[in-house]
Structures are given as C-alpha cells and as structure tokens.
Short mmCIF file of C-alpha atoms and ligand atoms in Angstrom, two decimals:
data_model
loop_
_atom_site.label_atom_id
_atom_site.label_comp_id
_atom_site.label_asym_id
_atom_site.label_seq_id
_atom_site.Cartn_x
_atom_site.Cartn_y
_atom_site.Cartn_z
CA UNK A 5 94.35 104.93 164.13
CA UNK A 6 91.16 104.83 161.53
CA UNK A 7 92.42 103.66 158.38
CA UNK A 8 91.25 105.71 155.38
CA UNK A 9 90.20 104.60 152.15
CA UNK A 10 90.25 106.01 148.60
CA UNK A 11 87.98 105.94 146.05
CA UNK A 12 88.93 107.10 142.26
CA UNK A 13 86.71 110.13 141.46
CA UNK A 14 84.36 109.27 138.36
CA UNK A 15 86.23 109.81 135.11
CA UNK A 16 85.27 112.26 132.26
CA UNK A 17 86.34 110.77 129.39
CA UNK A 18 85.93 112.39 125.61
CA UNK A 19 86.67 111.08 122.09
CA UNK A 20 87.19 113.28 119.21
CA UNK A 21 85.69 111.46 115.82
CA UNK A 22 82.64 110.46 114.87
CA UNK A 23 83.25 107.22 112.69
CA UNK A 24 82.80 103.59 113.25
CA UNK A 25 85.91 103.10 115.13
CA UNK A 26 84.87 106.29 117.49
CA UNK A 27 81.45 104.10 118.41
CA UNK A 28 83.26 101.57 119.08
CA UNK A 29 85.37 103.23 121.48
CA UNK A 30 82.51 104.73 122.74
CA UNK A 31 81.04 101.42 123.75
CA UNK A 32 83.98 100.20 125.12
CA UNK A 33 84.51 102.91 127.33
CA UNK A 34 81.39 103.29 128.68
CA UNK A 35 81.87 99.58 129.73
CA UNK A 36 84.53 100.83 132.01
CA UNK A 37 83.27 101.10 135.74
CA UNK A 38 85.68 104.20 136.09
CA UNK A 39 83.85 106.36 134.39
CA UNK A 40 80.65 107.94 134.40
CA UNK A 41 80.38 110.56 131.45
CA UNK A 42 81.26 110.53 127.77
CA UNK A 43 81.45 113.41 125.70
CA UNK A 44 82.15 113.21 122.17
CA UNK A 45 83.39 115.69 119.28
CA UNK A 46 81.43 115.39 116.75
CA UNK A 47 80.05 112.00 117.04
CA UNK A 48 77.31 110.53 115.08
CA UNK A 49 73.65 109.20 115.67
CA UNK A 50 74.90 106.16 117.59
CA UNK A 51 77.50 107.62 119.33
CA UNK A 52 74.79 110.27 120.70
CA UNK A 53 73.29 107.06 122.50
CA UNK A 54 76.18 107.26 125.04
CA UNK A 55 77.64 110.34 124.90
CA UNK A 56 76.93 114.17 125.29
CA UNK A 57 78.30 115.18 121.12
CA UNK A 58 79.51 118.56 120.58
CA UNK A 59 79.67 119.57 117.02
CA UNK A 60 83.33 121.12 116.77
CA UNK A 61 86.50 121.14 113.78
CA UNK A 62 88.74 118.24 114.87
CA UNK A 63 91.51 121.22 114.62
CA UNK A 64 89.78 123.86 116.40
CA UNK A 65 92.53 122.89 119.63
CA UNK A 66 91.08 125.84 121.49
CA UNK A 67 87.62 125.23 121.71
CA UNK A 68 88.67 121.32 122.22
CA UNK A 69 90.92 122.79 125.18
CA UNK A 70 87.86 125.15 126.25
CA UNK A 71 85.69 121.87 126.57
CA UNK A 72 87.73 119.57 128.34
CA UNK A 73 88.64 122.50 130.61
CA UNK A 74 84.99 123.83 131.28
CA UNK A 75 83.68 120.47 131.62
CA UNK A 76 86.59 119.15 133.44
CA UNK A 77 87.49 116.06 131.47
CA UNK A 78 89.75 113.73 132.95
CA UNK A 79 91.24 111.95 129.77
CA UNK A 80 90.46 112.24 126.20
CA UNK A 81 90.98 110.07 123.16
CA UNK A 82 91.69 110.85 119.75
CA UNK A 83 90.21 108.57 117.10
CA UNK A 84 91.52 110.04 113.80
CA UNK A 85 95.13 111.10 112.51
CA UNK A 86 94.35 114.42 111.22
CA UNK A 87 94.29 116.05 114.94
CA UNK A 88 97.38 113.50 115.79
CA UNK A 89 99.32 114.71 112.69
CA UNK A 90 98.51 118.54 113.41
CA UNK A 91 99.78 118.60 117.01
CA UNK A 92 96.29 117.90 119.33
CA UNK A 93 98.54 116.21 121.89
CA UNK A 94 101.28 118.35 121.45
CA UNK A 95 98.99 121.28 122.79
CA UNK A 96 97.36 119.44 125.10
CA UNK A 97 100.47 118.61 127.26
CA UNK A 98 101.46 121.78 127.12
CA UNK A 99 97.97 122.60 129.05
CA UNK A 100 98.81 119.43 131.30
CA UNK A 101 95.54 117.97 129.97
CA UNK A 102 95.95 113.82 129.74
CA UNK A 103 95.22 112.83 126.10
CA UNK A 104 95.60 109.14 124.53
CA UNK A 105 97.40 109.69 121.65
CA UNK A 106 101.08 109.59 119.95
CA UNK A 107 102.31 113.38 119.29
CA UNK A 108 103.15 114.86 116.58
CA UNK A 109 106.54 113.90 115.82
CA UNK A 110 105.65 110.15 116.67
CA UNK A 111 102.33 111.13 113.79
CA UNK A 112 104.89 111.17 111.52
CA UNK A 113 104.95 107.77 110.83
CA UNK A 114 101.87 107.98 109.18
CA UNK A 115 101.35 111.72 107.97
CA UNK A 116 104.72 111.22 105.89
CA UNK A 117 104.98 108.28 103.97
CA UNK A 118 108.58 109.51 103.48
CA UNK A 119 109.49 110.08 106.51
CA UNK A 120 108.19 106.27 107.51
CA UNK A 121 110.25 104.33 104.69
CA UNK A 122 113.02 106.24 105.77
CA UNK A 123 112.51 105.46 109.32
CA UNK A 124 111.86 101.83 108.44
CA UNK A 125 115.03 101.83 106.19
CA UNK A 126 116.94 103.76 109.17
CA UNK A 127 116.26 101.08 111.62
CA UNK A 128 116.61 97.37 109.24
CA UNK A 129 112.94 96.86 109.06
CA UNK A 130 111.86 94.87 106.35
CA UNK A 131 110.40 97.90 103.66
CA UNK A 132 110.07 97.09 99.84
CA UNK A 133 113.14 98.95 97.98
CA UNK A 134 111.81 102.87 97.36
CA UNK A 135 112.59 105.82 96.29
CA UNK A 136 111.26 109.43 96.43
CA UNK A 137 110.59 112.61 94.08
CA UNK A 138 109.06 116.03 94.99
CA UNK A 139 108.43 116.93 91.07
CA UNK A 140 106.55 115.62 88.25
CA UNK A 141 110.15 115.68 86.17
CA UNK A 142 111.65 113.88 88.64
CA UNK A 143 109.00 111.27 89.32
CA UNK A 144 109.01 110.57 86.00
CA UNK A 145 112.41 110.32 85.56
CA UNK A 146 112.83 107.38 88.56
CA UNK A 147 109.65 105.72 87.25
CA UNK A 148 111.57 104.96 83.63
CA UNK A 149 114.03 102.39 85.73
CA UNK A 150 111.08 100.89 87.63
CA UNK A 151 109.42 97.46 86.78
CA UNK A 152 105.87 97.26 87.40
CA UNK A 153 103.55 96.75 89.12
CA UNK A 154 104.74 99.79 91.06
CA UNK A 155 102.91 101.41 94.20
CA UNK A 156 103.08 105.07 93.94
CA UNK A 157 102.24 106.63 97.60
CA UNK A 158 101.32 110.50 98.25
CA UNK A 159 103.17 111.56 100.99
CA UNK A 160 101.00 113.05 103.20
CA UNK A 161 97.83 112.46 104.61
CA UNK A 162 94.94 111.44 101.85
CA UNK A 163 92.30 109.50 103.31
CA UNK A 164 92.97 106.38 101.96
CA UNK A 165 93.05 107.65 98.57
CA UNK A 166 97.02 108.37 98.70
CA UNK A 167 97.93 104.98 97.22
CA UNK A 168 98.06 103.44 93.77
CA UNK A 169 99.01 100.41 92.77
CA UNK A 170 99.78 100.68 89.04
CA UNK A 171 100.66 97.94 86.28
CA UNK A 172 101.24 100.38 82.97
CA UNK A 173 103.49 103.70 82.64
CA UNK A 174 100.52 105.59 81.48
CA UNK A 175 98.23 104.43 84.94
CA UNK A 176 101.47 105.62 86.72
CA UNK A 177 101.85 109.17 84.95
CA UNK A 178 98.32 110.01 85.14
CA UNK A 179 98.37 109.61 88.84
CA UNK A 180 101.53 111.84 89.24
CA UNK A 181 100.06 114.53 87.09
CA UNK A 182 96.68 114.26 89.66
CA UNK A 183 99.66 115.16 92.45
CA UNK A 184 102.12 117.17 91.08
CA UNK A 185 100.08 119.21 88.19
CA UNK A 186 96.28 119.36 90.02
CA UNK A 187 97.95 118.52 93.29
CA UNK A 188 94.60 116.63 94.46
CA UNK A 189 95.78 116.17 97.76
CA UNK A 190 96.44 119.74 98.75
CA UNK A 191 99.64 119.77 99.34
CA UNK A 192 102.20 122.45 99.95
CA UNK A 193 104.77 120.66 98.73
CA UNK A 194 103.52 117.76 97.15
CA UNK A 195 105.82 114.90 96.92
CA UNK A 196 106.04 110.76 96.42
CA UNK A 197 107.12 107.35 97.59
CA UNK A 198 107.75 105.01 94.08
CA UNK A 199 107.99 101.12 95.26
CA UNK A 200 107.79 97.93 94.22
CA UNK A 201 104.23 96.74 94.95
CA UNK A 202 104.18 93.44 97.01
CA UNK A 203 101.79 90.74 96.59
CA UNK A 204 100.72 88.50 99.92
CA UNK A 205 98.50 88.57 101.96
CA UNK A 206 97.88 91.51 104.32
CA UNK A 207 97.19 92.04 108.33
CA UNK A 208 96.70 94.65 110.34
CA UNK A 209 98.42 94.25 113.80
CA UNK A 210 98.06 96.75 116.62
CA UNK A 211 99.87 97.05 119.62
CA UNK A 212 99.90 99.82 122.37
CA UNK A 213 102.88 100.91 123.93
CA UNK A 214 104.04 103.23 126.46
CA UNK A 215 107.08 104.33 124.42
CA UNK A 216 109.12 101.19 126.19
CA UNK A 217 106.70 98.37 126.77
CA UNK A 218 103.84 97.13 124.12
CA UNK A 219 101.10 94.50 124.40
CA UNK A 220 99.69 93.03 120.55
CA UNK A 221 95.73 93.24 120.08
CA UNK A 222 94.16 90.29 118.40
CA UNK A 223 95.06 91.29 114.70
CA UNK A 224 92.79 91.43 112.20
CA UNK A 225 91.95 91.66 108.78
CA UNK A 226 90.71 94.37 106.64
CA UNK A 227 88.62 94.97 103.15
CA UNK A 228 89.91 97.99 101.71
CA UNK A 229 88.36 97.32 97.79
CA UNK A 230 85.23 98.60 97.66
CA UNK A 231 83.80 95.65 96.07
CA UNK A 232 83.56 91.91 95.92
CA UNK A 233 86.37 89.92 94.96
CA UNK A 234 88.53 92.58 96.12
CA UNK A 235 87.39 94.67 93.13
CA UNK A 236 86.77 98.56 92.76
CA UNK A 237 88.56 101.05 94.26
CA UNK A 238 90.06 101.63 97.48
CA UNK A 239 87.97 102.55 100.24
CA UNK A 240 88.51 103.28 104.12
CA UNK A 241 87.67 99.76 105.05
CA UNK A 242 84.39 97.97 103.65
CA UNK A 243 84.24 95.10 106.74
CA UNK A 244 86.62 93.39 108.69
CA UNK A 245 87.44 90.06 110.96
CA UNK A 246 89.15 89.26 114.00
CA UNK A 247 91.22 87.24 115.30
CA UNK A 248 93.44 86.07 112.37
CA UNK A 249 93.70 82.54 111.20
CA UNK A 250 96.29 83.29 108.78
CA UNK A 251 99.24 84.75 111.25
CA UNK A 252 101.24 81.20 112.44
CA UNK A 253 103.36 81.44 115.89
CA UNK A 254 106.16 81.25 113.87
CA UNK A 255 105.22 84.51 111.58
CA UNK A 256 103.77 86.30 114.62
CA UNK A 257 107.40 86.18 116.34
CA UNK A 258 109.34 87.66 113.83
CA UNK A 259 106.60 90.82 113.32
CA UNK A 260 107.03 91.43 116.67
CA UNK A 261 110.84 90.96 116.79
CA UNK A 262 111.75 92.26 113.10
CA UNK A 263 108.95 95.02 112.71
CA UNK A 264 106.88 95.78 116.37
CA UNK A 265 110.53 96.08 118.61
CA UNK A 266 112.95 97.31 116.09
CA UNK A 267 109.98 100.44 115.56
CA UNK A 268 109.65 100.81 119.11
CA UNK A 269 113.82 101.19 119.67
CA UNK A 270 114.14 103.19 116.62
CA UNK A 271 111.61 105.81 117.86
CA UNK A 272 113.43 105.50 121.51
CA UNK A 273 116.86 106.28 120.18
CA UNK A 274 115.43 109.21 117.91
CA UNK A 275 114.15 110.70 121.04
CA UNK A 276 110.25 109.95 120.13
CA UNK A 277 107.82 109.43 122.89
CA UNK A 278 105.18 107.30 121.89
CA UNK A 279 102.59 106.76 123.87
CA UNK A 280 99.45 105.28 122.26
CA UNK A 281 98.43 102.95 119.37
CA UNK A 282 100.62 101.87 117.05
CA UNK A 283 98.67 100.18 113.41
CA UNK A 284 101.22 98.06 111.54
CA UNK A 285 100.03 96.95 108.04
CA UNK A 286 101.56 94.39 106.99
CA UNK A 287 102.09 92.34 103.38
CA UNK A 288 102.69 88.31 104.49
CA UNK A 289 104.89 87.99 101.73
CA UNK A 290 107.04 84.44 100.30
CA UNK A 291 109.67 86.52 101.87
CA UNK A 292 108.17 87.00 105.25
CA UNK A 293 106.46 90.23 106.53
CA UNK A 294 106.86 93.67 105.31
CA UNK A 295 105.67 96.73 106.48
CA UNK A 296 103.12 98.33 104.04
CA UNK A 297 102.10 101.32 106.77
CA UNK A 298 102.16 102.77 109.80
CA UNK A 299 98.63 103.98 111.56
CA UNK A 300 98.85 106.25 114.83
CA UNK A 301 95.83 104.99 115.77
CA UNK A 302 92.97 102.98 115.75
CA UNK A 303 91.78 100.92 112.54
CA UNK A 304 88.80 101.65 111.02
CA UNK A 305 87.33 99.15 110.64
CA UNK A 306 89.25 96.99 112.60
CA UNK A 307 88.65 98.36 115.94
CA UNK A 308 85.04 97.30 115.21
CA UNK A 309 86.38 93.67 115.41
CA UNK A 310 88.81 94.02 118.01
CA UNK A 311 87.22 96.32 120.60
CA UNK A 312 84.29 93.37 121.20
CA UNK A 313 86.25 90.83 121.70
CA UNK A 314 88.95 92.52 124.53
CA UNK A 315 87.97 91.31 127.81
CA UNK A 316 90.05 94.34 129.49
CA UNK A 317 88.94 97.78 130.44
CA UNK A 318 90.25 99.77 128.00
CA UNK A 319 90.34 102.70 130.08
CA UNK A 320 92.69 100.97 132.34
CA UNK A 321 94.39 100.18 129.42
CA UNK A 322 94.81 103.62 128.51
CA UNK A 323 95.91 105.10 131.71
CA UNK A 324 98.33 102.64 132.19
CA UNK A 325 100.34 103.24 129.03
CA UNK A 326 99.55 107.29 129.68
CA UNK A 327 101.70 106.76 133.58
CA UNK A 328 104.21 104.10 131.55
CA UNK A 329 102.85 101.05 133.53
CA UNK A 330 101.72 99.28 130.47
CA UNK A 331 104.00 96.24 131.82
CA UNK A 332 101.57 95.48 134.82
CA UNK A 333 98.96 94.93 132.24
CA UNK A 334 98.04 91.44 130.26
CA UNK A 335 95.52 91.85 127.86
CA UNK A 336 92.50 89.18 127.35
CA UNK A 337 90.84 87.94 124.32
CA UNK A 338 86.85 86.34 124.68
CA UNK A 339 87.26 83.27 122.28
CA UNK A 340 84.93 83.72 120.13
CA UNK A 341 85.73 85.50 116.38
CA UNK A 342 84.12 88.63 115.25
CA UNK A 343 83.14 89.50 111.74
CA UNK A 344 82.33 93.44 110.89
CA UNK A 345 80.39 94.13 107.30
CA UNK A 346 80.21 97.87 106.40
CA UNK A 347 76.79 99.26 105.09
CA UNK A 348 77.91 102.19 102.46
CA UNK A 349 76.20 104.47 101.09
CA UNK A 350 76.40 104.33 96.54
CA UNK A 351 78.74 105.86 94.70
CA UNK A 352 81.49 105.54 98.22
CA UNK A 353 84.32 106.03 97.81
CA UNK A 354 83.25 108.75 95.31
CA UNK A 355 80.12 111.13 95.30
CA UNK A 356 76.84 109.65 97.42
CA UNK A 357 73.69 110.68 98.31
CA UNK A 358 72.93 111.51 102.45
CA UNK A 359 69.61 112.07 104.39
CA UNK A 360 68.62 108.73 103.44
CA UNK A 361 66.40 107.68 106.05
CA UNK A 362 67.63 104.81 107.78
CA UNK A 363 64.93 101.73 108.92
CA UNK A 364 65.06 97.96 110.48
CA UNK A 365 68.03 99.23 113.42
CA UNK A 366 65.43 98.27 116.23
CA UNK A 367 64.74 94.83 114.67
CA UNK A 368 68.35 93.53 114.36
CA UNK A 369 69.17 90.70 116.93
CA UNK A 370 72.15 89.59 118.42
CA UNK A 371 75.03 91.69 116.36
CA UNK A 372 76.68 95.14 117.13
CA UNK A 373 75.89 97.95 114.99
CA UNK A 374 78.44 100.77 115.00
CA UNK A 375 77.29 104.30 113.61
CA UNK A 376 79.20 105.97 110.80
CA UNK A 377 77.87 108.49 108.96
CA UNK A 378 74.85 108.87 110.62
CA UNK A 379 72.92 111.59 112.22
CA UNK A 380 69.59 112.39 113.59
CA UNK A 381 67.13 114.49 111.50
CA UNK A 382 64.56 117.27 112.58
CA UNK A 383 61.86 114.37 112.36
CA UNK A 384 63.96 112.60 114.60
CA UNK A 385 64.69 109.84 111.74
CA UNK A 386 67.96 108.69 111.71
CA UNK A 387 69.65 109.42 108.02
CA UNK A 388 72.60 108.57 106.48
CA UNK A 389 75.13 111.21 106.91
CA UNK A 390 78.50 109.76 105.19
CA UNK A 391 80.10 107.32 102.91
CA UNK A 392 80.86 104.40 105.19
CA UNK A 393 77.22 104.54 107.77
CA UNK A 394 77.28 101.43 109.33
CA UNK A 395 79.37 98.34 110.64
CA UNK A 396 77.62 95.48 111.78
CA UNK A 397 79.54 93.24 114.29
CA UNK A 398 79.19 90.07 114.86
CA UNK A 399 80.56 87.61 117.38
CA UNK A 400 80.00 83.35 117.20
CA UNK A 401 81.76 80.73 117.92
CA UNK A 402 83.60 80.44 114.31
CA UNK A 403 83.73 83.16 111.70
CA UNK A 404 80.94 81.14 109.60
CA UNK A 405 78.17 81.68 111.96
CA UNK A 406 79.35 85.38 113.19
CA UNK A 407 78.99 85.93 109.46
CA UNK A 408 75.59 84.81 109.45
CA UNK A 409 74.15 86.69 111.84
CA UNK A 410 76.09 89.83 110.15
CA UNK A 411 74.10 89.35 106.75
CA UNK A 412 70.86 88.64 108.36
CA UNK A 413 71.13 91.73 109.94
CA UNK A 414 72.51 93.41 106.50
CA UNK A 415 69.08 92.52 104.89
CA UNK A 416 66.82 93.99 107.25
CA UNK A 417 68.29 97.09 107.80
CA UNK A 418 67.40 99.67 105.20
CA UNK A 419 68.58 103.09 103.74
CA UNK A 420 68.10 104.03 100.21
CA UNK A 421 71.64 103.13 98.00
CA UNK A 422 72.33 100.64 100.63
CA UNK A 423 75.41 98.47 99.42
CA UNK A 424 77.89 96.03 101.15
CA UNK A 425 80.07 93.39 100.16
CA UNK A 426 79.01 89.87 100.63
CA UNK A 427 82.69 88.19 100.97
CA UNK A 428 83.68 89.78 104.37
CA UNK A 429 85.53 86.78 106.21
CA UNK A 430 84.61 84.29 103.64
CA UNK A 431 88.31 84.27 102.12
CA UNK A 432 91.46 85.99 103.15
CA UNK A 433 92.83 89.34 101.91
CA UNK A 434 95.09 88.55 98.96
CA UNK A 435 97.47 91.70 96.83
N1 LIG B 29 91.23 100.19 107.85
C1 LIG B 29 92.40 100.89 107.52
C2 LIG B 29 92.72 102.03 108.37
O1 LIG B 29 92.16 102.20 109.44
O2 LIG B 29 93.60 102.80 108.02
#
C-alpha cells in the first residue's frame, strides 16, 4: 500500500502590539520554519519589515475577529495586557480561533493588584503584609498604623505608573488624593493595595505553562527608573539583561517551588486555565524571594533580552502549551548574555516630542534593534512615534562586551531628544 505523508500547511500567525517586545516576537516568529506570513495589529516601523500591520484598537475584538477570520490566521499572539485583561481570548475561544494568551480570569493576576495579593496570600506565597481601601477616608485611615517606606499600588491597570513607593505621610496622601479625588487612573471604582515596601534586589522570571506543566525562560533583569543610578521616575523599562548572574541554584529552587508551583496549583484548584506566559517579579530579599507582581505576558523590555538568546522555535513553543504538551518540550539557551539599552524619547515617562526623524539605523553593526514607537512618515523617513522608540540588543560572550557594542550603536543612531541610560548591565537592580 503507498504510504502517505503529511506536511503542516504554512501558518498565519498575528501579534497584536506594536512595542519593543511585539518586534521581538515578530523576529522570533518569523524565524520559525512553520510559518510563512505575519500580520501585525498595529505594529510599528520595524515591525512593518516582517509583517503585513493593520492599524486597529487593541479592543476592537470584532474587527480583530474579522481579520483573523478573512485572512485565515492560524494562531495569534497577544503582546499587551490591556486586550488580556478585557477578555481578547475569552472571545476568541468562543469563535474557536487559537490565541496565545491567559484569559481573562487568569488576567486577573495582573489587572487587580487586589485580587493578586489575595491570591498570593490564599495560596502561602511569600507577599509583603498588605492591606486594602476603596476610599480616600479609609486609605488614610490604614496608612496612620503603617511604617514607612510604604508602597501604595493602584489596583487596576496603569501602565507602570500604578505604583509608589513613598517615605513621608504627605508623599503618601498626595498620591491617594491623585486616585481617589482626581482618580488619574480612570477608574470606576478606584481602589488600593498599602504594603510594606521591600528592599533587594529584583528579577523578572518567566515561565510558560500549559495550566499543568511550565518550563522557566532565562530570567532577566529590568531598569524601570528612568534615569541613571536608578534615579527619576518609573518608566516601562529603560534597558534590560539576560541571563541573570545574581539568581544562585539554591534561590532559583525555592522561586520555582515557593512562588512558580504554588501559583500554578492555586490557579488549578480555583478552576483557572492558564495557558500562556506567566511574568513573576520578584524582590531577592535577606528573607528570600517575594513576589512584587504578576505579568500575563511578555516583559517589556525583557523579552528583548530573552527572545535572542532561545534556541527553540517559539512557535512550537506556543502550540505546544496551546494542545497542553508543553511537557514534551525542553527549552535551550545560546550561551552567550544579552544586554538591551532603550533609546527614549525627552520628557518619557511624561510629555515628549514625536516625528523626530530618526538617522544612523542602516549603519549600526552587529546588535539588534527593536522598534518602539516608531513609524514611517509620508517622506518615507522613519520618526519617532512614542516614549520608549528603540531597544538595542546586544549579544557577546560576557555582558561587558554585549554592552559595548550596545553603546556604540547608541551613539550613532540619531533622533532629536534622544536619551538613554548609560548603566544598563553595569550593576544590578537594587530597591
Ligand atoms: N518591564 C516590565 C514589564 O514588562 O512590566
């Protein structure tokens, strides 16, 4: 009898973002042998390179559905939380459409800061002591037994902004009258987490799971301040580094047994399927690890110094924890370290300038550069179109040298209001 063989079809794949960490996916999937279009909502300048960009909301999950259906998309990937938090995978299930992503319910654990100490403080993983108000009164009134420095946390989604680490009363009220009286964050009901801020070092570990199996990423470490020295405030991410040289064996078993498995059986026995990536950020503290946050998602910039370095197919990757086969996968590391340094536009994290016209990106040798913000004028310049516009990657042999060809590459690319920090990977991340 003639035996009959099967090829895969060519996959469609599409990622909804259009930041670093969407580039970077980008790249990496276009790596992947399986697949032989990329579409992208919205993407950016560099992202345009590889894939077909469609300029739609994030949240407009009918015209996302119309796309993926019309164009017959085999898999897409969400970069951000907003669509996570709001239900994109929720709705796309229900049109039998394969999405990577955690759904809503699983979103939780980063859209509600609440709901995530809870959880943490449901299941015995290790959370600093907290407490929560949903008025200004009664904010105030649990802030009078608190000893500072105390880390006051908006509850919902805030783009990085939600945080505050405050030393005085009067830093503290100010920032709960922003909430509760000008409610900055838009909030329908606005509400807090009041903590005890931890000082350590911090690490962002990823891991994607299936719901019941999980494989770590290299972790890596992340600049939030906008500034040298850890200075200014707190941005997105101004530059990253990957892998860690600060996580021991020793410190990297008990995250994954205290923190990554007693997450993944607490969301089991609540019922929560969660398929995707799961972002803890931790505080190394002289009491061990605690969990600062939970992510849904990718890092930003931390993919940027992760994504280079995996030897895998990520699409593989992705489709195995999608059909709960994650087990049959081992993941791969190339040896060498990778060093990302974000090029920001001034003023970020507050008011900038865009339509700065970008120059020196065809003279850059030997690093990765991720779009941002960027975009393509009518001249067919490409401008700076956001806060965060660039992350240069670099990989070498030791985190010294990928640095160096990072800077170089710094310096010669030019945009008007350029600014970066020059400490990326020179010294860990200390609170
Ligand atoms: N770099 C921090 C984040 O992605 O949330």
């Amino acid at each position: 009898m003639k035996k009959e063989t099967f090829e895969a079809e060519p996959m469609k794949v599409l990622v909804i973002g259009g930041g670093g960490r969407e580039h970077a996916l980008v790249e990496k999937i276009s790596e992947s042998p399986a697949v032989s279009k990329i579409f992208a909502v919205s993407g950016n300048a560099g992202i345009s390179q590889k894939a077909l960009c469609f300029s739609l909301k994030e949240d407009d999950f009918p015209s996302l559905i119309n796309l993926v259906k019309k164009n017959r998309i085999d898999l897409t990937v969400v970069g951000p939380e907003a669509p996570l938090a709001k239900g994109l995978v929720d709705v796309f299930q229900e049109e039998k459409l394969s999405i990577f992503g955690p759904c809503r319910k699983a979103a939780r654990l980063e859209s509600s800061k609440i709901f995530a100490r809870e959880f943490m403080a449901r299941w015995g993983i290790p959370t600093p002591e907290f407490t929560v108000a949903s008025s200004l009164s009664q904010a105030l009134k649990k802030l009078e037994k608190e000893t500072y420095p105390v880390a006051l946390k908006y509850d919902g989604l805030a783009a990085g902004k939600g945080v505050r680490i405050v030393s005085q009363p009067q830093e503290a009220i100010s920032f709960l009258h922003d909430i509760f009286e000008k409610n900055i964050f838009s909030g329908d009901e606005p509400a807090v987490v009041i903590e005890k801020a931890l000082s350590g070092l911090e690490v962002s570990c990823l891991v994607v799971t299936d719901g019941i199996s999980y494989l770590p990423f290299a972790a890596a470490h992340d600049y939030k301040k906008a500034l040298d020295g850890d200075k200014g405030d707190n941005t997105g991410g101004m530059g990253a580094y990957s892998p860690s040289f600060l996580l021991d064996e020793k410190t990297g078993q008990i995250i994954e047994k205290e923190i990554v498995q007693k997450t993944l059986r607490g969301l089991q026995k609540e019922g929560i399927d969660y398929r995707g990536i799961l972002y803890f950020g931790l505080m190394l503290t002289e009491k061990g690890p605690f969990v600062l946050e939970y992510n849904v998602r990718f890092g930003d910039p931390e993919t940027q110094v992760i994504l280079p370095r995996m030897k895998n197919d990520l699409v593989e990757v992705m489709q195995a924890t999608l059909a709960g086969r994650l087990k049959e996968i081992r993941l791969e590391w190339k040896k060498e370290k990778a060093v990302c340094v974000v090029l920001a536009s001034a003023g970020y994290p507050g008011h900038y300038q865009t339509g700065e016209v970008i120059t020196g990106l065809d003279r850059v040798k030997d690093v990765i550069v991720y779009h941002a913000g960027t975009r393509k004028d009518n001249n067919g310049n490409i401008v700076t179109a956001g806060g965060r516009v660039l992350g240069i990657t670099g990989l070498a042999a030791d985190l010294q040298q990928a640095r160096e060809k990072v800077y170089l590459a710094a310096e010669t690319i030019q945009f008007s209001g350029k600014f970066y920090r020059r400490d990326i990977a020179s010294y860990p991340v200390r609170k």
